[in-house]
mmCIF file of C-alpha atoms in Angstrom:
data_model
loop_
_atom_site.group_PDB
_atom_site.id
_atom_site.type_symbol
_atom_site.label_atom_id
_atom_site.label_comp_id
_atom_site.label_asym_id
_atom_site.label_seq_id
_atom_site.Cartn_x
_atom_site.Cartn_y
_atom_site.Cartn_z
ATOM 1 C CA UNK A 1 78.962 133.319 64.748
ATOM 2 C CA UNK A 2 76.131 134.506 62.189
ATOM 3 C CA UNK A 3 71.942 133.911 61.883
ATOM 4 C CA UNK A 4 70.925 133.110 58.267
ATOM 5 C CA UNK A 5 67.384 132.918 57.531
ATOM 6 C CA UNK A 6 66.163 129.134 56.301
ATOM 7 C CA UNK A 7 65.564 128.944 52.840
ATOM 8 C CA UNK A 8 65.459 126.244 50.035
ATOM 9 C CA UNK A 9 69.485 126.524 49.849
ATOM 10 C CA UNK A 10 70.428 125.732 53.688
ATOM 11 C CA UNK A 11 67.084 123.693 54.590
ATOM 12 C CA UNK A 12 68.487 120.297 54.212
ATOM 13 C CA UNK A 13 71.288 121.531 56.904
ATOM 14 C CA UNK A 14 68.389 122.725 59.284
ATOM 15 C CA UNK A 15 66.393 119.216 59.291
ATOM 16 C CA UNK A 16 69.539 117.210 59.956
ATOM 17 C CA UNK A 17 69.991 119.670 62.833
ATOM 18 C CA UNK A 18 66.813 119.511 64.229
ATOM 19 C CA UNK A 19 67.330 115.492 63.718
ATOM 20 C CA UNK A 20 69.956 115.859 65.904
ATOM 21 C CA UNK A 21 69.143 117.589 68.997
ATOM 22 C CA UNK A 22 65.524 117.091 69.079
ATOM 23 C CA UNK A 23 66.014 114.452 71.924
ATOM 24 C CA UNK A 24 67.876 117.017 73.673
ATOM 25 C CA UNK A 25 64.929 119.491 73.408
ATOM 26 C CA UNK A 26 61.724 117.756 73.215
ATOM 27 C CA UNK A 27 60.138 116.563 69.734
ATOM 28 C CA UNK A 28 56.638 117.444 69.417
ATOM 29 C CA UNK A 29 56.837 119.254 66.403
ATOM 30 C CA UNK A 30 60.481 117.842 65.232
ATOM 31 C CA UNK A 31 59.285 114.172 64.281
ATOM 32 C CA UNK A 32 60.037 112.831 60.907
ATOM 33 C CA UNK A 33 55.961 113.540 60.055
ATOM 34 C CA UNK A 34 56.672 116.971 60.935
ATOM 35 C CA UNK A 35 60.073 117.399 59.437
ATOM 36 C CA UNK A 36 59.106 115.548 56.470
ATOM 37 C CA UNK A 37 56.605 118.573 55.563
ATOM 38 C CA UNK A 38 58.652 121.718 56.621
ATOM 39 C CA UNK A 39 58.761 124.511 53.870
ATOM 40 C CA UNK A 40 60.953 127.006 54.715
ATOM 41 C CA UNK A 41 58.934 129.836 52.598
ATOM 42 C CA UNK A 42 55.485 128.512 54.537
ATOM 43 C CA UNK A 43 54.543 130.453 57.548
ATOM 44 C CA UNK A 44 56.989 132.323 59.680
ATOM 45 C CA UNK A 45 60.708 131.903 58.960
ATOM 46 C CA UNK A 46 63.196 129.982 60.770
ATOM 47 C CA UNK A 47 66.835 130.555 61.457
ATOM 48 C CA UNK A 48 69.964 128.972 62.008
ATOM 49 C CA UNK A 49 72.674 129.823 64.136
ATOM 50 C CA UNK A 50 76.198 129.455 62.230
ATOM 51 C CA UNK A 51 79.586 129.550 63.523
ATOM 52 C CA UNK A 52 81.318 129.212 60.265
ATOM 53 C CA UNK A 53 79.671 126.899 58.108
ATOM 54 C CA UNK A 54 78.681 124.085 61.046
ATOM 55 C CA UNK A 55 75.006 124.946 62.873
ATOM 56 C CA UNK A 56 75.333 125.645 66.726
ATOM 57 C CA UNK A 57 71.875 126.783 67.192
ATOM 58 C CA UNK A 58 68.349 126.904 65.743
ATOM 59 C CA UNK A 59 64.976 128.736 65.907
ATOM 60 C CA UNK A 60 61.230 128.196 64.361
ATOM 61 C CA UNK A 61 57.721 128.207 65.228
ATOM 62 C CA UNK A 62 55.657 125.689 64.198
ATOM 63 C CA UNK A 63 52.583 125.989 62.100
ATOM 64 C CA UNK A 64 49.532 124.980 63.524
ATOM 65 C CA UNK A 65 46.080 125.602 62.572
ATOM 66 C CA UNK A 66 44.824 125.087 65.858
ATOM 67 C CA UNK A 67 47.646 127.306 68.354
ATOM 68 C CA UNK A 68 46.763 129.982 65.313
ATOM 69 C CA UNK A 69 43.370 129.889 66.133
ATOM 70 C CA UNK A 70 43.304 130.254 69.357
ATOM 71 C CA UNK A 71 45.706 133.036 69.282
ATOM 72 C CA UNK A 72 49.098 131.368 70.225
ATOM 73 C CA UNK A 73 52.666 130.302 68.615
ATOM 74 C CA UNK A 74 54.764 127.296 69.993
ATOM 75 C CA UNK A 75 58.677 127.524 68.795
ATOM 76 C CA UNK A 76 59.274 124.120 66.911
ATOM 77 C CA UNK A 77 62.904 124.946 68.125
ATOM 78 C CA UNK A 78 64.473 127.095 70.091
ATOM 79 C CA UNK A 79 67.797 126.059 71.047
ATOM 80 C CA UNK A 80 71.529 127.560 71.161
ATOM 81 C CA UNK A 81 74.328 124.630 71.773
ATOM 82 C CA UNK A 82 76.700 126.714 73.954
ATOM 83 C CA UNK A 83 74.085 128.031 76.174
ATOM 84 C CA UNK A 84 75.148 131.665 76.324
ATOM 85 C CA UNK A 85 72.555 134.225 76.784
ATOM 86 C CA UNK A 86 74.124 135.968 73.629
ATOM 87 C CA UNK A 87 73.118 133.649 71.130
ATOM 88 C CA UNK A 88 69.858 132.705 72.457
ATOM 89 C CA UNK A 89 69.174 136.411 72.145
ATOM 90 C CA UNK A 90 70.739 137.148 68.547
ATOM 91 C CA UNK A 91 68.214 133.799 67.579
ATOM 92 C CA UNK A 92 65.176 136.072 69.097
ATOM 93 C CA UNK A 93 65.918 139.458 67.509
ATOM 94 C CA UNK A 94 65.798 137.261 63.940
ATOM 95 C CA UNK A 95 62.535 136.134 64.551
ATOM 96 C CA UNK A 96 60.763 138.341 67.079
ATOM 97 C CA UNK A 97 59.964 140.374 64.097
ATOM 98 C CA UNK A 98 57.280 137.585 63.043
ATOM 99 C CA UNK A 99 55.775 136.865 66.094
ATOM 100 C CA UNK A 100 54.601 140.939 66.751
ATOM 101 C CA UNK A 101 51.365 139.921 65.910
ATOM 102 C CA UNK A 102 51.114 137.024 68.388
ATOM 103 C CA UNK A 103 49.792 137.639 71.643
ATOM 104 C CA UNK A 104 51.409 134.684 73.379
ATOM 105 C CA UNK A 105 54.357 132.627 72.366
ATOM 106 C CA UNK A 106 55.406 129.436 74.234
ATOM 107 C CA UNK A 107 57.919 126.866 74.161
ATOM 108 C CA UNK A 108 58.994 123.750 76.749
ATOM 109 C CA UNK A 109 62.332 123.269 78.027
ATOM 110 C CA UNK A 110 64.171 120.607 79.826
ATOM 111 C CA UNK A 111 63.882 121.586 84.076
ATOM 112 C CA UNK A 112 67.050 120.580 83.447
ATOM 113 C CA UNK A 113 68.675 122.437 81.211
ATOM 114 C CA UNK A 114 69.690 125.484 83.677
ATOM 115 C CA UNK A 115 71.223 127.402 80.751
ATOM 116 C CA UNK A 116 68.581 127.292 78.182
ATOM 117 C CA UNK A 117 65.954 128.761 81.226
ATOM 118 C CA UNK A 118 68.334 131.101 82.479
ATOM 119 C CA UNK A 119 68.314 132.358 78.501
ATOM 120 C CA UNK A 120 64.501 132.317 78.255
ATOM 121 C CA UNK A 121 64.286 134.743 81.206
ATOM 122 C CA UNK A 122 66.694 136.674 80.460
ATOM 123 C CA UNK A 123 64.485 136.958 77.142
ATOM 124 C CA UNK A 124 61.340 138.197 79.383
ATOM 125 C CA UNK A 125 59.787 134.762 79.632
ATOM 126 C CA UNK A 126 58.255 133.117 82.449
ATOM 127 C CA UNK A 127 58.043 130.018 83.392
ATOM 128 C CA UNK A 128 54.294 128.772 82.817
ATOM 129 C CA UNK A 129 53.847 125.582 84.076
ATOM 130 C CA UNK A 130 55.550 121.889 84.595
ATOM 131 C CA UNK A 131 54.751 118.901 82.599
ATOM 132 C CA UNK A 132 56.538 115.045 82.848
ATOM 133 C CA UNK A 133 56.625 112.764 80.017
ATOM 134 C CA UNK A 134 55.564 108.980 82.037
ATOM 135 C CA UNK A 135 56.718 105.905 80.212
ATOM 136 C CA UNK A 136 55.465 102.539 80.791
ATOM 137 C CA UNK A 137 58.164 99.907 79.358
ATOM 138 C CA UNK A 138 57.082 97.039 77.694
ATOM 139 C CA UNK A 139 55.747 94.288 80.589
ATOM 140 C CA UNK A 140 52.630 92.202 81.172
ATOM 141 C CA UNK A 141 49.069 93.252 79.301
ATOM 142 C CA UNK A 142 47.627 96.016 81.426
ATOM 143 C CA UNK A 143 44.715 95.125 82.898
ATOM 144 C CA UNK A 144 41.155 95.079 81.882
ATOM 145 C CA UNK A 145 38.125 96.538 83.558
ATOM 146 C CA UNK A 146 33.849 96.098 82.692
ATOM 147 C CA UNK A 147 32.630 99.142 81.548
ATOM 148 C CA UNK A 148 29.201 100.230 83.830
ATOM 149 C CA UNK A 149 26.113 98.927 82.439
ATOM 150 C CA UNK A 150 24.715 101.887 79.975
ATOM 151 C CA UNK A 151 28.323 102.715 78.713
ATOM 152 C CA UNK A 152 29.861 101.741 75.515
ATOM 153 C CA UNK A 153 33.685 102.047 74.086
ATOM 154 C CA UNK A 154 33.810 102.938 70.477
ATOM 155 C CA UNK A 155 35.764 102.965 67.998
ATOM 156 C CA UNK A 156 36.756 106.561 66.095
ATOM 157 C CA UNK A 157 35.035 107.269 62.757
ATOM 158 C CA UNK A 158 36.731 109.671 60.285
ATOM 159 C CA UNK A 159 34.017 111.751 58.662
ATOM 160 C CA UNK A 160 31.143 110.533 61.482
ATOM 161 C CA UNK A 161 32.385 111.045 65.161
ATOM 162 C CA UNK A 162 34.577 114.301 64.730
ATOM 163 C CA UNK A 163 31.806 116.539 66.663
ATOM 164 C CA UNK A 164 31.927 114.579 69.185
ATOM 165 C CA UNK A 165 35.175 114.020 69.799
ATOM 166 C CA UNK A 166 35.302 117.701 70.152
ATOM 167 C CA UNK A 167 31.824 117.862 72.100
ATOM 168 C CA UNK A 168 34.223 115.540 74.961
ATOM 169 C CA UNK A 169 37.853 117.143 74.485
ATOM 170 C CA UNK A 170 35.986 120.934 75.100
ATOM 171 C CA UNK A 171 34.001 119.947 77.553
ATOM 172 C CA UNK A 172 36.907 117.957 79.708
ATOM 173 C CA UNK A 173 40.065 120.370 79.043
ATOM 174 C CA UNK A 174 38.053 123.992 79.580
ATOM 175 C CA UNK A 175 39.696 125.183 82.611
ATOM 176 C CA UNK A 176 43.672 122.964 81.836
ATOM 177 C CA UNK A 177 46.388 125.112 81.101
ATOM 178 C CA UNK A 178 47.713 125.087 77.786
ATOM 179 C CA UNK A 179 44.719 123.253 76.214
ATOM 180 C CA UNK A 180 42.054 125.311 77.193
ATOM 181 C CA UNK A 181 41.226 127.024 73.286
ATOM 182 C CA UNK A 182 38.768 124.249 72.058
ATOM 183 C CA UNK A 183 39.299 122.544 69.044
ATOM 184 C CA UNK A 184 36.970 122.283 66.124
ATOM 185 C CA UNK A 185 36.118 119.289 64.146
ATOM 186 C CA UNK A 186 38.681 120.140 61.417
ATOM 187 C CA UNK A 187 41.332 119.916 63.357
ATOM 188 C CA UNK A 188 40.354 116.131 64.624
ATOM 189 C CA UNK A 189 40.006 115.351 60.941
ATOM 190 C CA UNK A 190 43.755 116.312 59.744
ATOM 191 C CA UNK A 191 44.962 113.576 62.164
ATOM 192 C CA UNK A 192 43.342 110.736 59.275
ATOM 193 C CA UNK A 193 46.330 109.627 57.068
ATOM 194 C CA UNK A 194 49.386 110.609 59.103
ATOM 195 C CA UNK A 195 52.150 108.952 59.344
ATOM 196 C CA UNK A 196 51.785 108.541 63.197
ATOM 197 C CA UNK A 197 48.087 107.367 62.619
ATOM 198 C CA UNK A 198 47.774 103.997 64.222
ATOM 199 C CA UNK A 199 45.086 101.893 63.404
ATOM 200 C CA UNK A 200 42.181 101.618 66.156
ATOM 201 C CA UNK A 201 44.345 104.537 68.227
ATOM 202 C CA UNK A 202 41.085 106.343 68.853
ATOM 203 C CA UNK A 203 38.183 105.760 70.874
ATOM 204 C CA UNK A 204 35.354 107.088 72.406
ATOM 205 C CA UNK A 205 33.488 106.289 75.318
ATOM 206 C CA UNK A 206 29.504 106.396 74.805
ATOM 207 C CA UNK A 207 26.917 106.432 77.910
ATOM 208 C CA UNK A 208 23.366 105.803 76.511
ATOM 209 C CA UNK A 209 24.235 107.176 73.455
ATOM 210 C CA UNK A 210 25.859 110.756 74.450
ATOM 211 C CA UNK A 211 29.287 110.704 74.131
ATOM 212 C CA UNK A 212 31.456 111.146 77.114
ATOM 213 C CA UNK A 213 35.343 109.796 76.799
ATOM 214 C CA UNK A 214 38.089 109.655 74.262
ATOM 215 C CA UNK A 215 41.406 108.538 74.149
ATOM 216 C CA UNK A 216 43.765 108.635 71.312
ATOM 217 C CA UNK A 217 47.059 106.708 70.675
ATOM 218 C CA UNK A 218 49.468 107.207 67.931
ATOM 219 C CA UNK A 219 53.026 105.853 66.486
ATOM 220 C CA UNK A 220 56.002 107.629 68.525
ATOM 221 C CA UNK A 221 59.377 106.979 69.642
ATOM 222 C CA UNK A 222 61.208 107.590 72.860
ATOM 223 C CA UNK A 223 65.215 106.936 73.411
ATOM 224 C CA UNK A 224 65.316 105.502 69.306
ATOM 225 C CA UNK A 225 62.715 102.609 70.246
ATOM 226 C CA UNK A 226 59.063 102.850 68.825
ATOM 227 C CA UNK A 227 56.567 103.771 71.261
ATOM 228 C CA UNK A 228 52.646 104.838 71.544
ATOM 229 C CA UNK A 229 52.053 107.981 72.763
ATOM 230 C CA UNK A 230 48.332 108.403 74.441
ATOM 231 C CA UNK A 231 46.671 111.228 74.315
ATOM 232 C CA UNK A 232 44.265 113.735 74.537
ATOM 233 C CA UNK A 233 42.545 111.116 77.141
ATOM 234 C CA UNK A 234 39.717 113.284 77.841
ATOM 235 C CA UNK A 235 36.122 112.561 79.772
ATOM 236 C CA UNK A 236 33.012 114.691 80.654
ATOM 237 C CA UNK A 237 33.650 116.768 84.273
ATOM 238 C CA UNK A 238 30.413 115.116 85.074
ATOM 239 C CA UNK A 239 32.176 111.175 84.505
ATOM 240 C CA UNK A 240 35.057 112.029 85.886
ATOM 241 C CA UNK A 241 35.745 110.292 89.335
ATOM 242 C CA UNK A 242 33.787 106.984 88.266
ATOM 243 C CA UNK A 243 37.054 104.918 87.212
ATOM 244 C CA UNK A 244 36.442 105.531 83.509
ATOM 245 C CA UNK A 245 39.448 107.403 82.817
ATOM 246 C CA UNK A 246 41.220 103.866 83.547
ATOM 247 C CA UNK A 247 39.321 102.133 81.565
ATOM 248 C CA UNK A 248 40.002 104.333 78.660
ATOM 249 C CA UNK A 249 44.056 104.538 79.739
ATOM 250 C CA UNK A 250 44.347 100.731 80.191
ATOM 251 C CA UNK A 251 41.557 100.144 76.022
ATOM 252 C CA UNK A 252 44.613 102.489 74.421
ATOM 253 C CA UNK A 253 47.051 101.109 75.827
ATOM 254 C CA UNK A 254 45.740 97.519 75.084
ATOM 255 C CA UNK A 255 44.959 98.455 71.548
ATOM 256 C CA UNK A 256 48.607 99.994 70.827
ATOM 257 C CA UNK A 257 50.711 96.914 72.471
ATOM 258 C CA UNK A 258 48.354 94.703 69.714
ATOM 259 C CA UNK A 259 49.413 96.755 66.896
ATOM 260 C CA UNK A 260 52.958 96.344 67.790
ATOM 261 C CA UNK A 261 53.726 98.993 70.021
ATOM 262 C CA UNK A 262 53.795 97.901 73.977
ATOM 263 C CA UNK A 263 55.775 100.846 74.974
ATOM 264 C CA UNK A 264 53.611 103.754 75.677
ATOM 265 C CA UNK A 265 54.452 107.652 76.600
ATOM 266 C CA UNK A 266 51.982 110.480 77.974
ATOM 267 C CA UNK A 267 52.549 113.651 79.216
ATOM 268 C CA UNK A 268 50.514 115.499 81.746
ATOM 269 C CA UNK A 269 50.680 118.897 84.024
ATOM 270 C CA UNK A 270 52.382 118.585 87.237
ATOM 271 C CA UNK A 271 49.488 119.998 89.074
ATOM 272 C CA UNK A 272 46.840 116.958 87.600
ATOM 273 C CA UNK A 273 47.995 115.448 90.804
ATOM 274 C CA UNK A 274 44.896 112.540 90.114
ATOM 275 C CA UNK A 275 46.244 111.822 86.490
ATOM 276 C CA UNK A 276 49.749 111.210 87.625
ATOM 277 C CA UNK A 277 48.825 109.466 90.498
ATOM 278 C CA UNK A 278 45.840 106.892 88.007
ATOM 279 C CA UNK A 279 49.092 106.849 85.746
ATOM 280 C CA UNK A 280 51.897 105.674 88.037
ATOM 281 C CA UNK A 281 49.385 103.051 89.370
ATOM 282 C CA UNK A 282 49.164 101.571 85.920
ATOM 283 C CA UNK A 283 53.050 100.771 85.591
ATOM 284 C CA UNK A 284 53.992 104.589 83.525
ATOM 285 C CA UNK A 285 57.160 105.945 85.631
ATOM 286 C CA UNK A 286 58.191 109.723 85.070
ATOM 287 C CA UNK A 287 60.949 110.067 82.693
ATOM 288 C CA UNK A 288 61.227 113.915 82.057
ATOM 289 C CA UNK A 289 60.362 117.483 83.515
ATOM 290 C CA UNK A 290 59.522 119.838 81.001
ATOM 291 C CA UNK A 291 58.970 123.894 82.448
ATOM 292 C CA UNK A 292 57.000 125.862 80.059
ATOM 293 C CA UNK A 293 57.786 128.891 79.426
ATOM 294 C CA UNK A 294 55.795 131.628 77.692
ATOM 295 C CA UNK A 295 55.794 135.532 76.581
ATOM 296 C CA UNK A 296 52.595 137.670 76.320
ATOM 297 C CA UNK A 297 53.322 140.674 74.459
ATOM 298 C CA UNK A 298 51.840 143.475 76.327
ATOM 299 C CA UNK A 299 50.044 145.649 73.304
ATOM 300 C CA UNK A 300 48.395 142.614 71.695
ATOM 301 C CA UNK A 301 45.245 141.110 73.916
ATOM 302 C CA UNK A 302 46.045 137.755 74.494
ATOM 303 C CA UNK A 303 42.766 136.110 73.236
ATOM 304 C CA UNK A 304 43.980 137.745 69.894
ATOM 305 C CA UNK A 305 44.245 135.593 66.610
ATOM 306 C CA UNK A 306 46.206 137.898 64.504
ATOM 307 C CA UNK A 307 49.083 136.497 63.373
ATOM 308 C CA UNK A 308 51.989 138.452 61.202
ATOM 309 C CA UNK A 309 53.259 135.936 58.597
ATOM 310 C CA UNK A 310 55.374 136.204 55.585
#
């Protein structure tokens, strides 16, 4: 088997392969919206593992401003069909030179994919956390609760509310592993006009004109069927524990269902037991578990934002 760098000549082969395997590896950066804008000559190089003329593996790092500015790199895909450690090692050796300036690289592997997990551990990746994917199937409409006095739920306005959104999101996720790096208004602004944008899918919760909560629902699919992915859902710490998270969740699910997306999907860290309990009570069911594997290059400080790109 050989490793080939992806260029204009074989990019279609790479995209076809990604579409074929994305249900097996998770599709956070393999959606049609992401693949339609993939440029093999922009950012870090990507590679295919070839057996004759057939692709049997691939490795590629997502180009994402939020991750880059946070000093992180996340794999779009890192897969070898045969599950052999030697195949993963060949892909790793190909892409590693472009990652030397990234202090922290990570990926998600299905908890059930023992072969891939063993291969990542052989490459010195360490299991950092577990995340669950939860699904709420189409069913009778989710309940609705009246907001406490002084609270108001408003549609998000692009060009006006980005800073308020970040104020809430950053306060809520300051200690959440994987999301602790702050988000800037320009990151939020980039969601506007995306193929996954759901009309009315972003909501802000105010208490006496102070932004205290936010939630987003966007178009997605699961097992080949349309659904709305919920996230982020955030409350400032001072407003948590008062039932407002349930209000935001129900509002997002109702809005998505009214726009033709009655199935809802979300992900949550396994240690967030309070959130998991809420989602299960609201009709969500655990479908998948992913292990987040990370690797820190010891020669780089973890909070560095330096990256080597070609």
